[in-house]
PDB file of C-alpha atoms in Angstrom:
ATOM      1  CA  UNK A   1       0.123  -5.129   8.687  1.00 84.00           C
ATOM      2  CA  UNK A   2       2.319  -2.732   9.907  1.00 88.00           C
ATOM      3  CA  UNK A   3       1.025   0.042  12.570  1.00 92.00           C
ATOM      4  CA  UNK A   4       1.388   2.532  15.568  1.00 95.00           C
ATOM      5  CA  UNK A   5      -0.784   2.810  18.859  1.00 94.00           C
ATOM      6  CA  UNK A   6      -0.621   5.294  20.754  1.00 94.00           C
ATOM      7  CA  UNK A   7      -1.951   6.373  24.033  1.00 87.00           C
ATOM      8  CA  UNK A   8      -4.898   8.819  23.685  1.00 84.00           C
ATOM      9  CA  UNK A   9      -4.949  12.171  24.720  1.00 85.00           C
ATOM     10  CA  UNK A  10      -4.754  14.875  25.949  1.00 94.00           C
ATOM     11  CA  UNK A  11      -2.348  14.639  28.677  1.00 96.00           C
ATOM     12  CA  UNK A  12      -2.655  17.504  31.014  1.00 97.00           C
ATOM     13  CA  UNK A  13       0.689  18.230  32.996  1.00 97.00           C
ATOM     14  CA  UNK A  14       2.030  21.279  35.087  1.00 97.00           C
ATOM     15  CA  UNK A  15       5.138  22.537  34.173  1.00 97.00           C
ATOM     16  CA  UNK A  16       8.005  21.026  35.613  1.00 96.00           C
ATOM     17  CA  UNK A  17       6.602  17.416  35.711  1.00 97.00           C
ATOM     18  CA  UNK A  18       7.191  14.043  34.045  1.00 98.00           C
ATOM     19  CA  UNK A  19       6.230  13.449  30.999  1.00 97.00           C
ATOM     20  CA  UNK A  20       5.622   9.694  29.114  1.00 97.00           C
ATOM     21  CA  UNK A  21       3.777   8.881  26.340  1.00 97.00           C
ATOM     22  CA  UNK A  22       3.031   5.837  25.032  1.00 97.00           C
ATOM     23  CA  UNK A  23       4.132   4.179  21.647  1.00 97.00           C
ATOM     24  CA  UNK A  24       3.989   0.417  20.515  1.00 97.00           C
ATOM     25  CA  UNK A  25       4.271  -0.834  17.393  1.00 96.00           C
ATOM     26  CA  UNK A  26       3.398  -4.029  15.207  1.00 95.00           C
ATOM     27  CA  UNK A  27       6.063  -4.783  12.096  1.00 91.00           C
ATOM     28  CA  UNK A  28       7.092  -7.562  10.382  1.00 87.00           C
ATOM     29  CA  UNK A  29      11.040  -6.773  10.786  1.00 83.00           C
ATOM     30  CA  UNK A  30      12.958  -4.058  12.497  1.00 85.00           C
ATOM     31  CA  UNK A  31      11.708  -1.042  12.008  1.00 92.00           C
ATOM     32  CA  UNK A  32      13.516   2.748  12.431  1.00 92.00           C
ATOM     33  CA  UNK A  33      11.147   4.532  14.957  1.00 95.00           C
ATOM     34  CA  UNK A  34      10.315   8.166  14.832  1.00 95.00           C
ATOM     35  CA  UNK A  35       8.493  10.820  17.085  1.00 97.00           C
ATOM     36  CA  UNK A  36       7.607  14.049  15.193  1.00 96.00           C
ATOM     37  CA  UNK A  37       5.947  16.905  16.783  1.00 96.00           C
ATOM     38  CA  UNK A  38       3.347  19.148  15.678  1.00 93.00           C
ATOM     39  CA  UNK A  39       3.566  22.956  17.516  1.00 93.00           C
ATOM     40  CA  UNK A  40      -0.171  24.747  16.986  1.00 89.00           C
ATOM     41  CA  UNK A  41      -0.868  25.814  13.496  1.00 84.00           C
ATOM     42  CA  UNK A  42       2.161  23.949  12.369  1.00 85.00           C
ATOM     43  CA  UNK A  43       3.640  21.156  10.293  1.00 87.00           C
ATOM     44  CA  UNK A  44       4.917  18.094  11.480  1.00 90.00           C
ATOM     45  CA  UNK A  45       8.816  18.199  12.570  1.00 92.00           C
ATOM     46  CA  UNK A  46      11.083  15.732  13.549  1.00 93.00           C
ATOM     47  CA  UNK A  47      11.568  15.412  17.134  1.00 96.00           C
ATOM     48  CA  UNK A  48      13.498  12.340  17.153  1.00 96.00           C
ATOM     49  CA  UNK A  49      14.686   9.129  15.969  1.00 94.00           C
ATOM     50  CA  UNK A  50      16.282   5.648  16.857  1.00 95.00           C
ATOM     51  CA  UNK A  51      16.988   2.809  14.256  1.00 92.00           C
ATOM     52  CA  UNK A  52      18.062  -0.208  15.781  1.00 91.00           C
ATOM     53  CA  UNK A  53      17.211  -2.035  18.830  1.00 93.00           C
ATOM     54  CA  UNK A  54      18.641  -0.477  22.252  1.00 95.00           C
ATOM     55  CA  UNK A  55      19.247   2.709  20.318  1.00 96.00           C
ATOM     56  CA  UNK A  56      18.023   5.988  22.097  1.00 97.00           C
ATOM     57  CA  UNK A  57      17.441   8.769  20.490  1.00 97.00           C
ATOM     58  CA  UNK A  58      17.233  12.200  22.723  1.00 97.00           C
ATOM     59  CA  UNK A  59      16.569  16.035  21.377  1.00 97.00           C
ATOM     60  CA  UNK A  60      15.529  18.811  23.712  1.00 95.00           C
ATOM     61  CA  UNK A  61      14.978  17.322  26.770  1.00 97.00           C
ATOM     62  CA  UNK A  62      13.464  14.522  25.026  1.00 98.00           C
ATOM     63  CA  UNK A  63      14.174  10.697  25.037  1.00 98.00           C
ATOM     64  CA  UNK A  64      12.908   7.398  23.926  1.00 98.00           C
ATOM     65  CA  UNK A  65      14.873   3.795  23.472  1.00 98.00           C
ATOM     66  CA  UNK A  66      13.754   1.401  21.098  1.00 97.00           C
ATOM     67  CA  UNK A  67      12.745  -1.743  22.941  1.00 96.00           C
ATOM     68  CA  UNK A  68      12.495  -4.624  20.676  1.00 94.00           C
ATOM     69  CA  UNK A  69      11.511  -6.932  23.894  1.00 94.00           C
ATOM     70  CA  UNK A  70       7.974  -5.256  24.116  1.00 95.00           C
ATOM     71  CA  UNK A  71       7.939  -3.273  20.499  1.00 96.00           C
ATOM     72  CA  UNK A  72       7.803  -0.007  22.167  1.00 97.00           C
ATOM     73  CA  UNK A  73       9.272   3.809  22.280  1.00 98.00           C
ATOM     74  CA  UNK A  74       7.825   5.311  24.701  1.00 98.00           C
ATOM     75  CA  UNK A  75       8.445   9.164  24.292  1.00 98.00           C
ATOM     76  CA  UNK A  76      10.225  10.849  27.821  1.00 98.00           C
ATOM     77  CA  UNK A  77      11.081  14.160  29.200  1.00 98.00           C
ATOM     78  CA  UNK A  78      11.962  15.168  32.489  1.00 97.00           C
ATOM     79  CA  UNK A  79      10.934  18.349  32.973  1.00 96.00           C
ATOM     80  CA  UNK A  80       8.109  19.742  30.665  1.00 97.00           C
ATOM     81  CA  UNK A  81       7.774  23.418  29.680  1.00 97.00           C
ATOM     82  CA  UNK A  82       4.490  24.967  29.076  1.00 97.00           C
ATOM     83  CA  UNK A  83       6.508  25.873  25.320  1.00 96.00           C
ATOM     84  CA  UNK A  84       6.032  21.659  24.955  1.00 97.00           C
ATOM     85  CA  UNK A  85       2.070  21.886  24.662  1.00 97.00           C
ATOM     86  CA  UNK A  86       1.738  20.605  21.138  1.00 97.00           C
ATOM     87  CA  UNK A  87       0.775  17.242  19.250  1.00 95.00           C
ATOM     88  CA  UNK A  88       3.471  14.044  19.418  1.00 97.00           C
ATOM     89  CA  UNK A  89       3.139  11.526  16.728  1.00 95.00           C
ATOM     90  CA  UNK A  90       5.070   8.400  16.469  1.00 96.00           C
ATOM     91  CA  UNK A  91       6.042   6.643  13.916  1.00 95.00           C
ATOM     92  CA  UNK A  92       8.132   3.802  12.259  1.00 93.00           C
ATOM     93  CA  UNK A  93       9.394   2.696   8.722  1.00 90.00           C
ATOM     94  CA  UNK A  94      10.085  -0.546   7.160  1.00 85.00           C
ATOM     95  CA  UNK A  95      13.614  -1.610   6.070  1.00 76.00           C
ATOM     96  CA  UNK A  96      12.276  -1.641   2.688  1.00 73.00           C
ATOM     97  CA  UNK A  97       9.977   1.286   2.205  1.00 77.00           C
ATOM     98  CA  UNK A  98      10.568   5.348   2.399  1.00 80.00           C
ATOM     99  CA  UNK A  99       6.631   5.246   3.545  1.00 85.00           C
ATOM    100  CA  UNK A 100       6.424   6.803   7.363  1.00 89.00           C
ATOM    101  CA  UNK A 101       3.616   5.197   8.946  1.00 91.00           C
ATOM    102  CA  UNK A 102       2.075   7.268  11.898  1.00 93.00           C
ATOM    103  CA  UNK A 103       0.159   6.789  15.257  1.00 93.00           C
ATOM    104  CA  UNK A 104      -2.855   8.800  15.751  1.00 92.00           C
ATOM    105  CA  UNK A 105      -1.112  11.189  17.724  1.00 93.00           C
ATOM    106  CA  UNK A 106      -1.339  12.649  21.183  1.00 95.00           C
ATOM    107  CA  UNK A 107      -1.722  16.025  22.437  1.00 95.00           C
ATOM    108  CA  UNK A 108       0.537  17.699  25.573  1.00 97.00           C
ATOM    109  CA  UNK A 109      -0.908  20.243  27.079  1.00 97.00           C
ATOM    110  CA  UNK A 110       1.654  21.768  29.819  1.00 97.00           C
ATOM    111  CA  UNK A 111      -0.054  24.332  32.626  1.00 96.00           C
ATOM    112  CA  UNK A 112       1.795  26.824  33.960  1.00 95.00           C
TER     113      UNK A 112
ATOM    114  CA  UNK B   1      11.401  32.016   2.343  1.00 51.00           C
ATOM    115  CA  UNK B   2      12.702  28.814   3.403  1.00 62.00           C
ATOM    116  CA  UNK B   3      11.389  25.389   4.087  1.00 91.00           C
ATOM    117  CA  UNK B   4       7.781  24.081   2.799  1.00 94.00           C
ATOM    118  CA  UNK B   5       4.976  26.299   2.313  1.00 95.00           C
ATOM    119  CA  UNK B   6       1.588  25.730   1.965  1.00 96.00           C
ATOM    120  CA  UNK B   7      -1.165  27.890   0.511  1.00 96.00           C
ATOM    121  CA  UNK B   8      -3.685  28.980   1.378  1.00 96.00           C
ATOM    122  CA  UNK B   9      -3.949  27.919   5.068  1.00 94.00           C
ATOM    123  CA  UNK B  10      -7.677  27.937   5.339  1.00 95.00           C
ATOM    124  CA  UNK B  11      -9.990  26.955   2.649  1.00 96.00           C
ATOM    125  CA  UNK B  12     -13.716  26.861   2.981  1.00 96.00           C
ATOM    126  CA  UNK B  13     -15.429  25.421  -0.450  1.00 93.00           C
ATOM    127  CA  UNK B  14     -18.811  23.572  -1.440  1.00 92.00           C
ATOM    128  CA  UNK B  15     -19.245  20.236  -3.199  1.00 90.00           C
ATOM    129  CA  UNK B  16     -19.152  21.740  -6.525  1.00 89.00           C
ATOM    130  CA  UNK B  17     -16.657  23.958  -6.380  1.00 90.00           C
ATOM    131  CA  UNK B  18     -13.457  23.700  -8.153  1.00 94.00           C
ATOM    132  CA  UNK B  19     -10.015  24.343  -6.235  1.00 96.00           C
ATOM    133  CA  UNK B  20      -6.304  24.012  -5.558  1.00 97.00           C
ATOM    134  CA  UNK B  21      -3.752  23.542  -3.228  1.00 98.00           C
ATOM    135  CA  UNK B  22      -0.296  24.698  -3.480  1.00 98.00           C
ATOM    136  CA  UNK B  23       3.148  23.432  -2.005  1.00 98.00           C
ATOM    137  CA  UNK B  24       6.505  25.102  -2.778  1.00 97.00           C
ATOM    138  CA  UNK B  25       9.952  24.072  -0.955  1.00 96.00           C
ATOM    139  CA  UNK B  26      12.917  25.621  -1.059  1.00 93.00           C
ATOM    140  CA  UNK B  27      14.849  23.131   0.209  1.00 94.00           C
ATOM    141  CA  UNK B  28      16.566  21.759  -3.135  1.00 93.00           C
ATOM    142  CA  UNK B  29      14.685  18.163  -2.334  1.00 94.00           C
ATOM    143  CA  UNK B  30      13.978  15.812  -4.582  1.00 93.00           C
ATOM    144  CA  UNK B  31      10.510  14.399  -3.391  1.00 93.00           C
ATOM    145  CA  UNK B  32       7.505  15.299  -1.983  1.00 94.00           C
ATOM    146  CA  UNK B  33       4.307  13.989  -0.663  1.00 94.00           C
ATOM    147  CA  UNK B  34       0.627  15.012   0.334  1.00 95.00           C
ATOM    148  CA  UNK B  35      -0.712  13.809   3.193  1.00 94.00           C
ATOM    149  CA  UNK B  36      -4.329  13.636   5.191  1.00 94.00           C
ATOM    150  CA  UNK B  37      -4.674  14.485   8.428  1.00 91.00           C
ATOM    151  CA  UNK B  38      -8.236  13.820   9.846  1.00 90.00           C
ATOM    152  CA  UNK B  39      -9.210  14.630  13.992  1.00 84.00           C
ATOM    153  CA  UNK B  40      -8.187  11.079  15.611  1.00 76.00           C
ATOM    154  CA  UNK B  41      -6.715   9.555  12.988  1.00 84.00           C
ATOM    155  CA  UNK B  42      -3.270   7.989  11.852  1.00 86.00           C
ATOM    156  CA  UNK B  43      -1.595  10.398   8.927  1.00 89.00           C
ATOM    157  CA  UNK B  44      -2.927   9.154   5.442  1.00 91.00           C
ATOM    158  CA  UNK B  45      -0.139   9.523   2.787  1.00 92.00           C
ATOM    159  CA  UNK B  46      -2.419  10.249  -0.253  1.00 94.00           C
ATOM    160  CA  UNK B  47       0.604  10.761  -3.146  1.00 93.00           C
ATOM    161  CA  UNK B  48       4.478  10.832  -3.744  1.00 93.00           C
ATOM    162  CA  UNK B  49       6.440  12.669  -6.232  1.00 93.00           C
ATOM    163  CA  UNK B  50      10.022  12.087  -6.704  1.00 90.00           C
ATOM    164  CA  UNK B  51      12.060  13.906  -9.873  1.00 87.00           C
ATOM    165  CA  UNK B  52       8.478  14.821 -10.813  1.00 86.00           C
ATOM    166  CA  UNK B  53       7.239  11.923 -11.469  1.00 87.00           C
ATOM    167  CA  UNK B  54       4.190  10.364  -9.259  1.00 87.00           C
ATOM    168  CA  UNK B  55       5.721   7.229  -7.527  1.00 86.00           C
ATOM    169  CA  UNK B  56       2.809   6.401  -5.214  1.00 78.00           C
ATOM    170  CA  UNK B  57      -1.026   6.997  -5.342  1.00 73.00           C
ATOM    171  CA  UNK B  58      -2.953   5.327  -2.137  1.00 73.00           C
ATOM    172  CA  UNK B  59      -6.187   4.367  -3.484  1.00 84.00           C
ATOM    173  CA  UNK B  60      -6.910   8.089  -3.200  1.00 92.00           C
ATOM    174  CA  UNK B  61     -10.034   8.987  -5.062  1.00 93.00           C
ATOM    175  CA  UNK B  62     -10.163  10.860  -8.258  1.00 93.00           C
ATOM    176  CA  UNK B  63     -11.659  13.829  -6.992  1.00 95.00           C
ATOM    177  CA  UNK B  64      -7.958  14.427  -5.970  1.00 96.00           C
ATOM    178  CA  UNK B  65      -5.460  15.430  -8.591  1.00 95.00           C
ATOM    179  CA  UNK B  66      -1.575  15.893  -7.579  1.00 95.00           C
ATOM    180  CA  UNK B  67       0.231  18.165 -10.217  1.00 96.00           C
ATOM    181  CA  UNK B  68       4.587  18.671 -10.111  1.00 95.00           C
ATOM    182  CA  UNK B  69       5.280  20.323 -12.224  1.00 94.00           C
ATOM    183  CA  UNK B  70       8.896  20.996 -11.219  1.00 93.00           C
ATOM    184  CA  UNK B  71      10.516  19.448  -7.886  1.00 90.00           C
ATOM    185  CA  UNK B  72       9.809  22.710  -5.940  1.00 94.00           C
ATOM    186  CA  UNK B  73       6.038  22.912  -6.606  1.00 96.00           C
ATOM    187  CA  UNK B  74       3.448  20.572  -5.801  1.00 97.00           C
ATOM    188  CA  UNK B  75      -0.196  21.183  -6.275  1.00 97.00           C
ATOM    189  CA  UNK B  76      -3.345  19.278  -5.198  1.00 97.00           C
ATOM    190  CA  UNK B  77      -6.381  19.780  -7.215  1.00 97.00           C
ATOM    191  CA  UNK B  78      -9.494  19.543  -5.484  1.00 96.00           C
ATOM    192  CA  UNK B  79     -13.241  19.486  -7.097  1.00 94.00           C
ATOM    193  CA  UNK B  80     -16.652  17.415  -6.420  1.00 94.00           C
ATOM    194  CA  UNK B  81     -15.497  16.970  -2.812  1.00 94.00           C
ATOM    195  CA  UNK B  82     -17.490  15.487  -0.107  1.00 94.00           C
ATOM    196  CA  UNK B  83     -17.890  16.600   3.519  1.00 93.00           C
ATOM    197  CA  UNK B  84     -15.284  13.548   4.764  1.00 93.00           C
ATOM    198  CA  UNK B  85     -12.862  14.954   2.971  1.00 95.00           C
ATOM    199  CA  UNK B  86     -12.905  17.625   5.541  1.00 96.00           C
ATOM    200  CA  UNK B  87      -9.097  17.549   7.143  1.00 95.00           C
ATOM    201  CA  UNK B  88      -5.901  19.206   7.926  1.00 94.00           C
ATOM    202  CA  UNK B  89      -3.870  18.910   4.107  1.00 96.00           C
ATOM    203  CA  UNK B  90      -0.295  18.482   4.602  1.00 95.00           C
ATOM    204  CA  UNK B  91       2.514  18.485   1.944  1.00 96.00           C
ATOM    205  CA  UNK B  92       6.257  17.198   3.054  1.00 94.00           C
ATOM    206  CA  UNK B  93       9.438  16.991   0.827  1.00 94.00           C
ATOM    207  CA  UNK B  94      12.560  15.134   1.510  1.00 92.00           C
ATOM    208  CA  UNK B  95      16.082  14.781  -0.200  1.00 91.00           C
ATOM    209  CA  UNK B  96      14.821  11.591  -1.823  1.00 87.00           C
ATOM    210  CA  UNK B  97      12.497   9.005  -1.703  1.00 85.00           C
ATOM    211  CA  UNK B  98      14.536   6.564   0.208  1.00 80.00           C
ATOM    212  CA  UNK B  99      14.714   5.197   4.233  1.00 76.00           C
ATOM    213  CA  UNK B 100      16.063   7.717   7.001  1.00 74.00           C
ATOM    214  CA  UNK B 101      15.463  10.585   5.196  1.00 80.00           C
ATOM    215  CA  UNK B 102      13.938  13.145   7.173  1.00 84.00           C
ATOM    216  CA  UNK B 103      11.010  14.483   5.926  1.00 89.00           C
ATOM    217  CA  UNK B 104      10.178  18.176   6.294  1.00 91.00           C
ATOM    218  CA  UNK B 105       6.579  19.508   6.964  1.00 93.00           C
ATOM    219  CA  UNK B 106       4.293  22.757   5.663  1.00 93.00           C
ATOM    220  CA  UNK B 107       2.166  24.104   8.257  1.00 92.00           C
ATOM    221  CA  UNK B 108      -1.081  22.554   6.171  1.00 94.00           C
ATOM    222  CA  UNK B 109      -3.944  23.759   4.446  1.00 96.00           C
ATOM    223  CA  UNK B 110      -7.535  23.614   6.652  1.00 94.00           C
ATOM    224  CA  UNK B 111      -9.885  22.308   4.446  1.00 96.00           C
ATOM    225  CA  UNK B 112     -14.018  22.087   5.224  1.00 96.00           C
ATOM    226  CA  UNK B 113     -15.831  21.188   2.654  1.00 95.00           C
ATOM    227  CA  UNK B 114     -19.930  23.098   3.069  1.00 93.00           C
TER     228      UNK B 114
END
């Protein structure tokens, strides 16, 4: 079926450094792609989104390209901000379906 | 108020106890969903309204009972639950029930179940 891995967390950063995390996906098809982040003691918002191959979709600082070669989008930011410590979830949907199906999530946690 | 909004945002109840979970947008969507969120685990999407009308139910068990009763309110009806069902409750709305459109989040109700 389809599904979402992502790297496990936490990922403990200073501020100012890089920042990847990990996202690959399994689909039968081509998939839109979706990261959605999750501030503390909030809801889910979306962060992001690219939905075709090559496409990159960038917010905030934020960046990841859909790479059909290894089924990836791999979340990116240059420069993180201690303001960035939250939860990233990734996520794709099928051509066919409204249903969002998520990763597990991982959490950012950005040190001054 | 705008966007989703979810009450209450903690909620502490026992096995036999009787309760409900509310979900208002004011967003002028058409749809909206519940989901589960449990500690190191994917997002469960439990039901989906659109126009009122439930379009999806995932094998969810019948100790959980969506109610819309108008496309701005969603409720989930909770009794007889079980500690598992211990998790983060959130409800989402979107223009419609369709691909690429964005859905919007409340901040989730904390449920533990003694």
């Amino acid at each position: 079926g389809n599904s979402v891995t992502q790297m496990e967390g936490p990922v403990t950063l200073s501020e100012e450094a890089f920042l990847t995390i990990n996202c690959t996906y399994t689909a039968t098809g081509y998939p839109s792609l979706f990261w959605y982040v999750q501030y503390p003691g909030e809801g889910l918002q979306l962060l992001l989104k690219a939905t075709k191959a090559d496409d990159k979709g960038s917010n905030k600082g934020f960046e990841a390209t859909y790479r059909k070669e290894t089924t990836s989008f791999h979340l990116e930011k240059g420069s993180v901000q201690v303001s960035d410590s939250a939860v990233y979830f990734c996520a794709l949907q099928m051509d066919s379906s409204y249903k969002l199906i998520f990763g597990s999530g991982t959490r950012l946690l950005v040190r001054p | 108020e705008t966007g989703v909004t979810q009450t209450p945002r903690h909620l502490v109840m026992g096995m036999t106890n009787k309760k409900s979970l509310k979900c208002e947008q004011h967003l002028g969507h058409n749809a909206m969903y519940w989901y589960k969120q449990s500690a190191k685990k994917p997002l469960e999407l439990m039901f989906v309204y659109s126009l009122e009308e439930r379009v999806e139910n995932n094998s969810v068990p019948s100790r959980f009972s969506p109610e819309c009763p108008n496309s701005s309110h969603l409720f989930l009806h909770l009794h007889t639950l079980q500690p598992e069902d211990s998790a983060l409750y959130l409800c989402a709305s979107s223009q419609e029930v369709t691909r690429n459109t964005e859905a919007f989040f409340g901040q989730g109700t904390r449920l533990t179940v003694v």
